CSV table of C-alpha atoms in Angstrom, one decimal:
chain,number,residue,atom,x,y,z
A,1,UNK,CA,0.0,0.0,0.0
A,2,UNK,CA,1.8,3.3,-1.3
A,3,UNK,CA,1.7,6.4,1.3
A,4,UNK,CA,0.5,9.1,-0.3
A,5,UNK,CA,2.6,12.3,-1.0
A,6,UNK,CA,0.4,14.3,0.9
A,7,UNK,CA,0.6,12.0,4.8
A,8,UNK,CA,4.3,11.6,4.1
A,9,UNK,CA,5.1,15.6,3.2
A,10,UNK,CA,2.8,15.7,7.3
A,11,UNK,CA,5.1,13.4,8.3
A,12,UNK,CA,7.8,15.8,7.1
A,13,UNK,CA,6.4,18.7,8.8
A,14,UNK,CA,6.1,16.6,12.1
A,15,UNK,CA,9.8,15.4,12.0
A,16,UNK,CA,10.7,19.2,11.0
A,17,UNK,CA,9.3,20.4,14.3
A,18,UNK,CA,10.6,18.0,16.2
A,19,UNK,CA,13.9,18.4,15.2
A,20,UNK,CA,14.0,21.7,15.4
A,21,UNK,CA,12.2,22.1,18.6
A,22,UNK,CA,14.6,19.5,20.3
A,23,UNK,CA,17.7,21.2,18.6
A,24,UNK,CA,16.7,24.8,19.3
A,25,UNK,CA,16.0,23.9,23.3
A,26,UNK,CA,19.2,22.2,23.6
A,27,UNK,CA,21.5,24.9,21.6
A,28,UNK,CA,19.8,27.7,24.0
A,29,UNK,CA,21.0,25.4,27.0
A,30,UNK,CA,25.0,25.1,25.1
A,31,UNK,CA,24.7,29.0,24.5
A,32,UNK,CA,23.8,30.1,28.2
A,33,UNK,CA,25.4,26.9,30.3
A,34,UNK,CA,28.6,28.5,32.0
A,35,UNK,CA,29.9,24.6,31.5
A,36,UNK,CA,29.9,25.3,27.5
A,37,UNK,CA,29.6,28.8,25.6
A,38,UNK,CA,29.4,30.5,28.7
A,39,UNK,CA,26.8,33.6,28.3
A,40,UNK,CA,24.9,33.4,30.6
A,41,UNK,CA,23.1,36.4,30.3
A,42,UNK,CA,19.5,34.9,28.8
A,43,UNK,CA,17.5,38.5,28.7
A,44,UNK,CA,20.0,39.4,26.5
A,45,UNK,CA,19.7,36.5,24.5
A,46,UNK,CA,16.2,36.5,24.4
A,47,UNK,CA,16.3,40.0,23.3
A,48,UNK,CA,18.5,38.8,20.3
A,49,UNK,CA,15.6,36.6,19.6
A,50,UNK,CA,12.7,39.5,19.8
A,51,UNK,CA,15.1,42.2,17.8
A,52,UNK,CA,15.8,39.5,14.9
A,53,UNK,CA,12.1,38.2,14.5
A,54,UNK,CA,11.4,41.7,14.6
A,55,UNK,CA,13.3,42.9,11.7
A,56,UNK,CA,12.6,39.7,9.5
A,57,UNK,CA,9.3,39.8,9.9
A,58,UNK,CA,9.6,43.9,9.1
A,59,UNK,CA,11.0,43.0,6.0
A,60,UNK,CA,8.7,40.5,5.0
A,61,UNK,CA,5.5,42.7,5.5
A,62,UNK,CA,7.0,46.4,4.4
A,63,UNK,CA,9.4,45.6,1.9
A,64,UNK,CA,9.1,42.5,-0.2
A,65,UNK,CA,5.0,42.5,1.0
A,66,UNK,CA,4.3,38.5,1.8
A,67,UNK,CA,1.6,39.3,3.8
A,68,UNK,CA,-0.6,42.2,4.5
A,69,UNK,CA,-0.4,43.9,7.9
A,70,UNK,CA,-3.6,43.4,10.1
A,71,UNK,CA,-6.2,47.2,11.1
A,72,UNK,CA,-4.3,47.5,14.1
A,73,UNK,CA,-5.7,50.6,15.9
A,74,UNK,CA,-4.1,52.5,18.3
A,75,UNK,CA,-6.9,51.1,21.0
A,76,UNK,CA,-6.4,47.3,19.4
A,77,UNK,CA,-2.2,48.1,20.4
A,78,UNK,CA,-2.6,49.5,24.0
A,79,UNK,CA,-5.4,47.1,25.1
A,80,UNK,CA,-4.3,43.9,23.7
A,81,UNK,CA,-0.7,43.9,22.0
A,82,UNK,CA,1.3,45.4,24.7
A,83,UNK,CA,-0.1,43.6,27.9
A,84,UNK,CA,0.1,40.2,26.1
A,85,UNK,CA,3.5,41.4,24.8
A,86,UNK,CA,4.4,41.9,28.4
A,87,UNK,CA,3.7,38.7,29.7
A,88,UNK,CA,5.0,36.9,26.5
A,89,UNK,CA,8.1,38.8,27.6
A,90,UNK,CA,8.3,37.9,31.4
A,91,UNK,CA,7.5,34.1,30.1
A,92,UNK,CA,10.7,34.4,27.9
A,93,UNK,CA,12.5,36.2,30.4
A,94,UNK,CA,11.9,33.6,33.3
A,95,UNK,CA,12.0,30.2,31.2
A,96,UNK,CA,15.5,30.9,29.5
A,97,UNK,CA,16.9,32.2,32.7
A,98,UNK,CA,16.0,28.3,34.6
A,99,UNK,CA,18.5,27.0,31.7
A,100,UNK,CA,21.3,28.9,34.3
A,101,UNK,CA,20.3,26.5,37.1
A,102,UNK,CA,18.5,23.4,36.2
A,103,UNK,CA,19.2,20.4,33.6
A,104,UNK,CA,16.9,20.8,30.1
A,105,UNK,CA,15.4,17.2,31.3
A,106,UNK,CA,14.1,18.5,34.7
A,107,UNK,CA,12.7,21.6,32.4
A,108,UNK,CA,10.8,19.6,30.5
A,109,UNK,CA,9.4,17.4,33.2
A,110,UNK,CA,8.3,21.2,34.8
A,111,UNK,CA,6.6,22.0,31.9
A,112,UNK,CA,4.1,18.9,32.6
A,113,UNK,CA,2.3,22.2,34.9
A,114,UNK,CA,1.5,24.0,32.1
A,115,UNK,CA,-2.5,22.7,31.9
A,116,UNK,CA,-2.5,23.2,34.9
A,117,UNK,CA,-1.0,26.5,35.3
A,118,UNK,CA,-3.6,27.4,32.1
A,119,UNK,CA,-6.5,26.1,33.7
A,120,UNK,CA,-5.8,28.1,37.1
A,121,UNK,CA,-5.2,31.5,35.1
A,122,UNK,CA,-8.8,30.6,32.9
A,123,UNK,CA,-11.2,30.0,35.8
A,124,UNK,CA,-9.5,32.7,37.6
A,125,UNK,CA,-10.1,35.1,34.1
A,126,UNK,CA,-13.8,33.6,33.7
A,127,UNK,CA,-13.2,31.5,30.6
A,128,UNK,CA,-13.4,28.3,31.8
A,129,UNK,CA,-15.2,26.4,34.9
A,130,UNK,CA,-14.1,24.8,37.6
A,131,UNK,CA,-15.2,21.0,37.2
A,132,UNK,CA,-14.5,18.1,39.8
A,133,UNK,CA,-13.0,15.9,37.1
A,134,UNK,CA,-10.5,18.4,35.6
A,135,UNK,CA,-9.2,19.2,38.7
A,136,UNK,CA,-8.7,15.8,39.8
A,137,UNK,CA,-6.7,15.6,36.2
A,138,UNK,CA,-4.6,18.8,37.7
A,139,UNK,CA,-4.2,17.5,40.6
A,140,UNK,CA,-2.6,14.2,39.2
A,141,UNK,CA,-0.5,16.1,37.0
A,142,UNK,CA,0.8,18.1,40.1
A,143,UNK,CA,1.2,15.5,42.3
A,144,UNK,CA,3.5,13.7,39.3
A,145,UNK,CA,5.7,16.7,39.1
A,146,UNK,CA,5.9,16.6,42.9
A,147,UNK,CA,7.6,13.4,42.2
A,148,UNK,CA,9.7,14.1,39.9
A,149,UNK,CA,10.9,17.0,41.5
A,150,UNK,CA,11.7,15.2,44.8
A,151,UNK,CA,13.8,12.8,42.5
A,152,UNK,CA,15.7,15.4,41.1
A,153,UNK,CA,19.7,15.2,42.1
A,154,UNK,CA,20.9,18.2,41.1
A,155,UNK,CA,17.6,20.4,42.5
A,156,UNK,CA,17.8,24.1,42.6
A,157,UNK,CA,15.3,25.8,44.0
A,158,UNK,CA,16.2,28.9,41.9
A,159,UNK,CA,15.5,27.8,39.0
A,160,UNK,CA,12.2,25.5,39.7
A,161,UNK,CA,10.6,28.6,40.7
A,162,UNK,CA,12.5,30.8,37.7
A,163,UNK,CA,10.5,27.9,35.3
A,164,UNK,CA,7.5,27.7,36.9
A,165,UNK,CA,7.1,31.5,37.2
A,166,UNK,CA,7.7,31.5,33.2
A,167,UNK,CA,4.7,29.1,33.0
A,168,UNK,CA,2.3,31.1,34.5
A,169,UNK,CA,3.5,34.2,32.6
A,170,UNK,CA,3.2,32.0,29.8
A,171,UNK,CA,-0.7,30.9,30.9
A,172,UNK,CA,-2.0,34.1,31.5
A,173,UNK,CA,-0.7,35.0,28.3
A,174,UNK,CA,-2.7,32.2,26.5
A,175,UNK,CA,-5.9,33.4,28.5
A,176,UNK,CA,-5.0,37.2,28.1
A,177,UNK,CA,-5.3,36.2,23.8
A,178,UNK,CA,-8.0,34.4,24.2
A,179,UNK,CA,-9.7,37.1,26.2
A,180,UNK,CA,-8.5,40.3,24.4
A,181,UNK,CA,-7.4,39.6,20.6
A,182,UNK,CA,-10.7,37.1,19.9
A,183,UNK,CA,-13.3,39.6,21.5
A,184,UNK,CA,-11.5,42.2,18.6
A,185,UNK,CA,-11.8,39.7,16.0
A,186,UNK,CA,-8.3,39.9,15.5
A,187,UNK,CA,-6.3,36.8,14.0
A,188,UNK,CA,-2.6,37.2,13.2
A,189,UNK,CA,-0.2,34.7,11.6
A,190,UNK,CA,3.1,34.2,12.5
A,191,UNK,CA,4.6,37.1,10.8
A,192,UNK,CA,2.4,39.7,11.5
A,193,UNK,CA,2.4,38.3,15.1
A,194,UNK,CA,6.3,39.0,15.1
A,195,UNK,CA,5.9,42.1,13.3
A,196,UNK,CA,3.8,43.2,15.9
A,197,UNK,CA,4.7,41.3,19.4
A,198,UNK,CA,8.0,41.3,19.4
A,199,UNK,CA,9.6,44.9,19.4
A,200,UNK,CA,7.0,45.4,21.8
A,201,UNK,CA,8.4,42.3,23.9
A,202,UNK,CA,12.2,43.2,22.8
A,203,UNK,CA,10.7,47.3,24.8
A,204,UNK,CA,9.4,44.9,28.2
A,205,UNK,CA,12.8,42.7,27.8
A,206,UNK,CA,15.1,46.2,28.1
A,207,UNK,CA,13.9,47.3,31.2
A,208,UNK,CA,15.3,44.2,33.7
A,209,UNK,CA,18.0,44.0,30.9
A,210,UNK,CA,19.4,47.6,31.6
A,211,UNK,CA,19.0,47.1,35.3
A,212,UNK,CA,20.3,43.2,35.4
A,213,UNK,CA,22.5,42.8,32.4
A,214,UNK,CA,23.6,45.7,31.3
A,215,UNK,CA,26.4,46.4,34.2
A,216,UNK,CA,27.4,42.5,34.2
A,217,UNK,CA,28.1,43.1,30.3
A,218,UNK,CA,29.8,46.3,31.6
A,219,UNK,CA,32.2,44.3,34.1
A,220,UNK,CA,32.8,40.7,32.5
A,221,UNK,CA,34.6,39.5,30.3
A,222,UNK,CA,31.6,38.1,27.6
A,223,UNK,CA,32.5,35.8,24.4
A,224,UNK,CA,30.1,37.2,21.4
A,225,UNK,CA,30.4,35.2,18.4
A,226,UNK,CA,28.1,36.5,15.2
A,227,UNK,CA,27.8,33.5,13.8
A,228,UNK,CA,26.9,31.5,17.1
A,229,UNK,CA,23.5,34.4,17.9
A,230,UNK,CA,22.7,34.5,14.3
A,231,UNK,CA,22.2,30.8,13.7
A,232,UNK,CA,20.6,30.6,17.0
A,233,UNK,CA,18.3,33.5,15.9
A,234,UNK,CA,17.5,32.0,13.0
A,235,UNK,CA,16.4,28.5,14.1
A,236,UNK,CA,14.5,30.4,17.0
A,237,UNK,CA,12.4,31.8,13.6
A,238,UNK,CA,12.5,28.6,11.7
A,239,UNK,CA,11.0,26.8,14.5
A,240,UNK,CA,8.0,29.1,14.7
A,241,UNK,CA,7.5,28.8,10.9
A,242,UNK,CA,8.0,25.0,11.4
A,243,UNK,CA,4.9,25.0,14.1
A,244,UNK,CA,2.7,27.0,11.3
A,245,UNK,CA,3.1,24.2,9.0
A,246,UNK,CA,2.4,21.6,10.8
A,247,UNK,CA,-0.9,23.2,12.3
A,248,UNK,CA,-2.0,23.8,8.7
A,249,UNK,CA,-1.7,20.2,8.0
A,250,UNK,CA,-2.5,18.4,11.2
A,251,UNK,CA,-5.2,18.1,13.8
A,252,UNK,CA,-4.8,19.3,17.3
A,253,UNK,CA,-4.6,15.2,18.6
A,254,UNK,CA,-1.6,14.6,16.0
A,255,UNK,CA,0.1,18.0,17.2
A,256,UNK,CA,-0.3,16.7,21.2
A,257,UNK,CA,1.4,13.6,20.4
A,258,UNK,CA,3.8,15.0,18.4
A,259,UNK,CA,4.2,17.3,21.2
A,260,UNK,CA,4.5,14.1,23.8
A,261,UNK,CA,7.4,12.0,21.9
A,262,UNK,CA,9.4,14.7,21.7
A,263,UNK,CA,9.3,15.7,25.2
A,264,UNK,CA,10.6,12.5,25.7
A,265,UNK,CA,13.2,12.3,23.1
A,266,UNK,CA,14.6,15.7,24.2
A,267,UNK,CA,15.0,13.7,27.6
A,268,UNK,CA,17.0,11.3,26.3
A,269,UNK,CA,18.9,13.5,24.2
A,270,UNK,CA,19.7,15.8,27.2
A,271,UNK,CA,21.0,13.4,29.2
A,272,UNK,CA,23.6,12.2,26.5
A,273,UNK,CA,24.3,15.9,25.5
A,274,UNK,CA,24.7,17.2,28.6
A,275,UNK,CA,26.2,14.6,31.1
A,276,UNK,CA,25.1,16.5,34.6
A,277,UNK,CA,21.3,15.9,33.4
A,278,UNK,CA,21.5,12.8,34.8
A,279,UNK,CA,18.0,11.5,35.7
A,280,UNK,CA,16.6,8.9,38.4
A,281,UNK,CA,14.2,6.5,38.1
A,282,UNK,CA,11.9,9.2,40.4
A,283,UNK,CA,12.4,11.4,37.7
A,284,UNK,CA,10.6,9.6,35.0
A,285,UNK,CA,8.1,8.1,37.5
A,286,UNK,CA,6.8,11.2,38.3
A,287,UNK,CA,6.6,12.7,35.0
A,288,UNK,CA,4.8,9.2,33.9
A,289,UNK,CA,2.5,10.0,35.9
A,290,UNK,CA,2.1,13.9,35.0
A,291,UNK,CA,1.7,12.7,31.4
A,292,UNK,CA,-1.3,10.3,32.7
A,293,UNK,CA,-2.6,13.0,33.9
A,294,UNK,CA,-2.3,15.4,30.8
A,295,UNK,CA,-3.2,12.8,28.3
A,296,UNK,CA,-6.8,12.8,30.6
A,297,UNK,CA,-7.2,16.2,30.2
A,298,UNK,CA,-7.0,16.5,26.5
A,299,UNK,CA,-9.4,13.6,26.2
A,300,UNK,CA,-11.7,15.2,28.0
A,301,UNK,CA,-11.1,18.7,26.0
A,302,UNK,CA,-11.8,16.9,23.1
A,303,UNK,CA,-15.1,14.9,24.4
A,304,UNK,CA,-16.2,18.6,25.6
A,305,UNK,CA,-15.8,20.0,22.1
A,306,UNK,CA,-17.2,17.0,20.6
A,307,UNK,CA,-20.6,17.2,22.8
A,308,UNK,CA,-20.6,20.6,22.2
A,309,UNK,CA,-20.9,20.0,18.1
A,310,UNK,CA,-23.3,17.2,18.6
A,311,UNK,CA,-27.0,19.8,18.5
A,312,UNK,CA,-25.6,21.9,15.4
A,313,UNK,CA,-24.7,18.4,13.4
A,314,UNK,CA,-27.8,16.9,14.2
A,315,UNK,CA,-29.4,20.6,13.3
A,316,UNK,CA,-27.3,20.3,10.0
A,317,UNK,CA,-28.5,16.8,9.5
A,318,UNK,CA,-32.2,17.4,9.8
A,319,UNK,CA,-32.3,20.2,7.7
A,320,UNK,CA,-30.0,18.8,4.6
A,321,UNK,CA,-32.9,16.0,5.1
A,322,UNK,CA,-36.0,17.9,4.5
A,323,UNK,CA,-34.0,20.0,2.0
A,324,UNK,CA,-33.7,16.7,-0.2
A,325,UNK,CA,-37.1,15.9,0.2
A,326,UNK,CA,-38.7,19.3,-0.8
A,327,UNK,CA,-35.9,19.8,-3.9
A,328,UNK,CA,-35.2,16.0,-4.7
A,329,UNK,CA,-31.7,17.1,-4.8
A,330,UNK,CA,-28.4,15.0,-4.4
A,331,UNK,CA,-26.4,17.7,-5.2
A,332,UNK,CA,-26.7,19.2,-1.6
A,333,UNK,CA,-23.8,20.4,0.1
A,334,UNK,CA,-22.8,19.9,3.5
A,335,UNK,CA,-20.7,21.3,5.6
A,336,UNK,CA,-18.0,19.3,7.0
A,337,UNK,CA,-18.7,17.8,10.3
A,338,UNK,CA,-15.2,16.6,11.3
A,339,UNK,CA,-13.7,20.2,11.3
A,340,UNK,CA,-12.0,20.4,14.8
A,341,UNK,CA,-12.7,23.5,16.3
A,342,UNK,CA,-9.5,22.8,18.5
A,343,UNK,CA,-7.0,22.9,15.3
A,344,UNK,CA,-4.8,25.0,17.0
A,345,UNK,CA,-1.9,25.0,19.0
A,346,UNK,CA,-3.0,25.3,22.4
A,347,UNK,CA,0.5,24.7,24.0
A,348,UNK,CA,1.9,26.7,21.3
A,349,UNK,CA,4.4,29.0,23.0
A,350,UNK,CA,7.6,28.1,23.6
A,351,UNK,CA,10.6,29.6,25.5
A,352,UNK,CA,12.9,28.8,22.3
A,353,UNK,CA,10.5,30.2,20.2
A,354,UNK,CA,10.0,34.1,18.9
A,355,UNK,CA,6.2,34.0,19.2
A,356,UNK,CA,4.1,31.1,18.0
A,357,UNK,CA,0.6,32.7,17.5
A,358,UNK,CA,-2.3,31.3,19.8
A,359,UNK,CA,-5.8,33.2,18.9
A,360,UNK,CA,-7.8,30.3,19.2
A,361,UNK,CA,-6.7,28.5,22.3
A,362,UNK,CA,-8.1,25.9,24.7
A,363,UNK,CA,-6.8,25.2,27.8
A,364,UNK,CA,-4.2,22.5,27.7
A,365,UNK,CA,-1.5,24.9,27.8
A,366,UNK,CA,2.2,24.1,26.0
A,367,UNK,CA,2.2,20.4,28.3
A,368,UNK,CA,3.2,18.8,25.2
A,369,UNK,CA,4.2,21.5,22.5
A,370,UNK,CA,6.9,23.5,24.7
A,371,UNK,CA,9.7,24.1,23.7
C-alpha cells in the first residue's frame, strides 16, 4: 500500500518540528550553560531573539510584501498587544533564565504544569469552569511533578521557581489572547504576530535587561560570536515557521502527540548531551505520571468540544434532510462535520521560540508542545 505524497510531506512537517524544537532547546541550554559557551546572560539572548524576528518579519510585511499587515488601531495596540507582549516577555524572560540553574530534562518534566497552570489562570479570568474531574486531572498532574521533583539530584530551587514563574506568565498570556485579541476579531499569523509582538516584547525585555544585564556586560569579560546568535536566531524563527506548517496540516490530537514524543526524546537527548542531566528512576516516574494526567485532560477537552458539536450536526442533519425531500436534490452540500474546532496549538508558545501565535486557544496549555 503506497503512502501518499500528501501523509508523508505531514510526516515531514512533524519530523521538522521535532527536530527543530529539540535542537533549538538544547542549543539555547549550550549557549547560556557557563559549563559550555558560557553567556549566561539569557534576557540578552532573548532580546537577540525578539530584535531579529522583529526585523525579518519587518522585511517580509513592508518591503518584499508577503503578507498584509492586520487594522491594528491605536486602542487594538494599547489594550491587547502590549499587555500580552508583556507577559509573553516575562514568560521568555523567566523560562531561559531556569536554563542557568536546572538540567533541560528536569525543564521539560516542569513543563508537565503547564495545563494546569492554564486552567488556574482561565477559571481565575472567567473562561473556563471549575469542574471536579478536571481538577482531579490537575491535581494528578501536580502531584507527578511533585515526584519528579523530589527525584531530582541536582535540584535548585532557583530555577524550579524561575521555570514555573515562566509558565504562569506564559498561561496568563494564553488566556490574556483568548480574552482580548478574539473579542476584537483579531487573527494574526506568524509574521504579522512577530511584526507586531515582538519589538513590543524586545521594549518589556530592556527594562530588567538595563537594570540586570547591562552592568554584568559592563564588568565581565563576555565571548560574542556572530555567527553563534545568528544561527541561534534564526532556528528560533525557523521553528515558529515549522509550528505554522504543521498546524496547517495536522489536527490538534496529532500536534499533542507529536508534542509528547518529543518531550521524551529531548529527555533522552539531554541526558547524552549534557552529562550532569543525569535522571533517576523518580524522575521519569513522576513525569509518567504527569503525562497520565495530561493525556486525561486532553481527552476530555476533546469529548467537551465534541458534545458541544453534537445539537448543530444533528441541526445540519435534519435540515439537509428535509432539503432533499422538498428539492429531490443529491447535489446538496454539507458542511464538513469533522472540522475540529480545536486545530490550534494550544500549548503553542515556547521559551525557544520568537512567538508562535495562539488566537484560538483551549486550555491544555504548552504540556506537550513546549519548547
Amino acid at each position: 500500500m503506497m503512502i501518499s505524497k500528501q501523509l508523508l510531506l505531514t510526516y515531514f512537517y512533524l519530523f521538522v518540528y521535532i527536530v527543530l524544537s529539540s535542537g533549538v532547546i538544547l542549543y539555547n541550554k549550550w549557549v547560556l550553560s557557563p559549563k559550555y559557551f558560557n553567556f549566561p546572560l539569557p534576557i540578552t539572548l532573548t532580546m537577540i531573539h525578539m530584535g531579529f524576528s522583529g526585523l525579518v518579519a519587518f522585511f517580509l510585511i513592508r518591503v518584499f510584501k508577503v503578507v498584509s499587515p492586520v487594522k491594528m488601531t491605536l486602542e487594538i495596540y494599547a489594550t491587547c498587544v502590549i499587555p500580552i507582549s508583556a507577559f509573553f516577555a516575562a514568560s521568555l524572560w523567566f523560562g531561559n533564565t531556569a536554563y542557568l540553574f536546572i538540567s533541560v530534562a528536569f525543564i521539560q518534566m516542569l513543563k508537565a504544569l503547564m495545563p494546569v497552570a492554564t486552567f488556574v489562570m482561565a477559571v481565575i479570568c472567567g473562561t473556563d469552569k471549575l469542574r471536579c474531574d478536571v481538577f482531579l486531572n490537575m491535581f494528578l498532574v501536580s502531584i507527578g511533578v511533585v515526584i519528579s521533583s523530589y527525584g531530582e539530584i541536582h535540584f535548585n530551587i532557583v530555577g524550579t521557581v524561575y521555570q514555573v514563574t515562566g509558565i504562569f506568565a506564559e498561561a496568563l498570556r494564553l488566556v490574556l489572547t483568548q480574552v482580548l485579541l478574539q473579542k476584537k476579531g483579531l487573527t494574526l499569523n506568524p509574521i504579522t504576530s512577530l511584526y507586531y509582538i515582538a519589538p513590543c516584547s524586545f521594549v518589556f525585555l530592556f527594562i530588567p535587561w538595563y537594570l540586570l544585564e547591562k552592568p554584568e556586560m559592563e564588568v565581565s569579560q563576555i565571548q560574542f560570536n556572530f555567527w553563534i546568535f545568528f544561527s541561534n536566531a534564526l532556528c528560533a524563527l525557523a521553528l515558529n515557521f515549522s509550528i505554522f506548517l504543521v498546524i496547517g496540516r495536522t489536527g490538534a490530537v496529532t500536534i499533542r502527540v507529536a508534542g509528547v514524543l518529543k518531550d521524551w526524546i529531548l529527555i533522552a537527548l539531554s541526558t547524552l548531551i549534557f552529562p550532569e542531566s543525569t535522571i533517576t528512576t523518580l524522575n521519569i516516574t513522576g513525569y509518567a505520571i504527569a503525562l497520565c494526567g495530561v493525556v486525561m485532560y486532553n481527552y476530555l477537552k476533546i469529548k467537551d468540544v465534541r458534545a458541544a458539536q453534537l445539537p448543530i450536526d444533528n441541526v445540519i442533519d435534519r435540515t439537509a434532510k428535509e432539503l432533499k425531500m422538498e428539492k429531490k436534490s443529491s447535489d446538496l452540500y454539507l458542511p464538513d462535520d469533522n472540522a475540529d474546532s480545536t486545530n490550534s496549538l494550544d500549548s503553542t508558545v515556547d521559551e525557544e521560540a520568537p512567538f508562535i501565535p495562539s488566537t484560538r486557544v483551549s486550555h491544555l496549555g504548552r504540556s506537550n508542545l513546549s519548547s
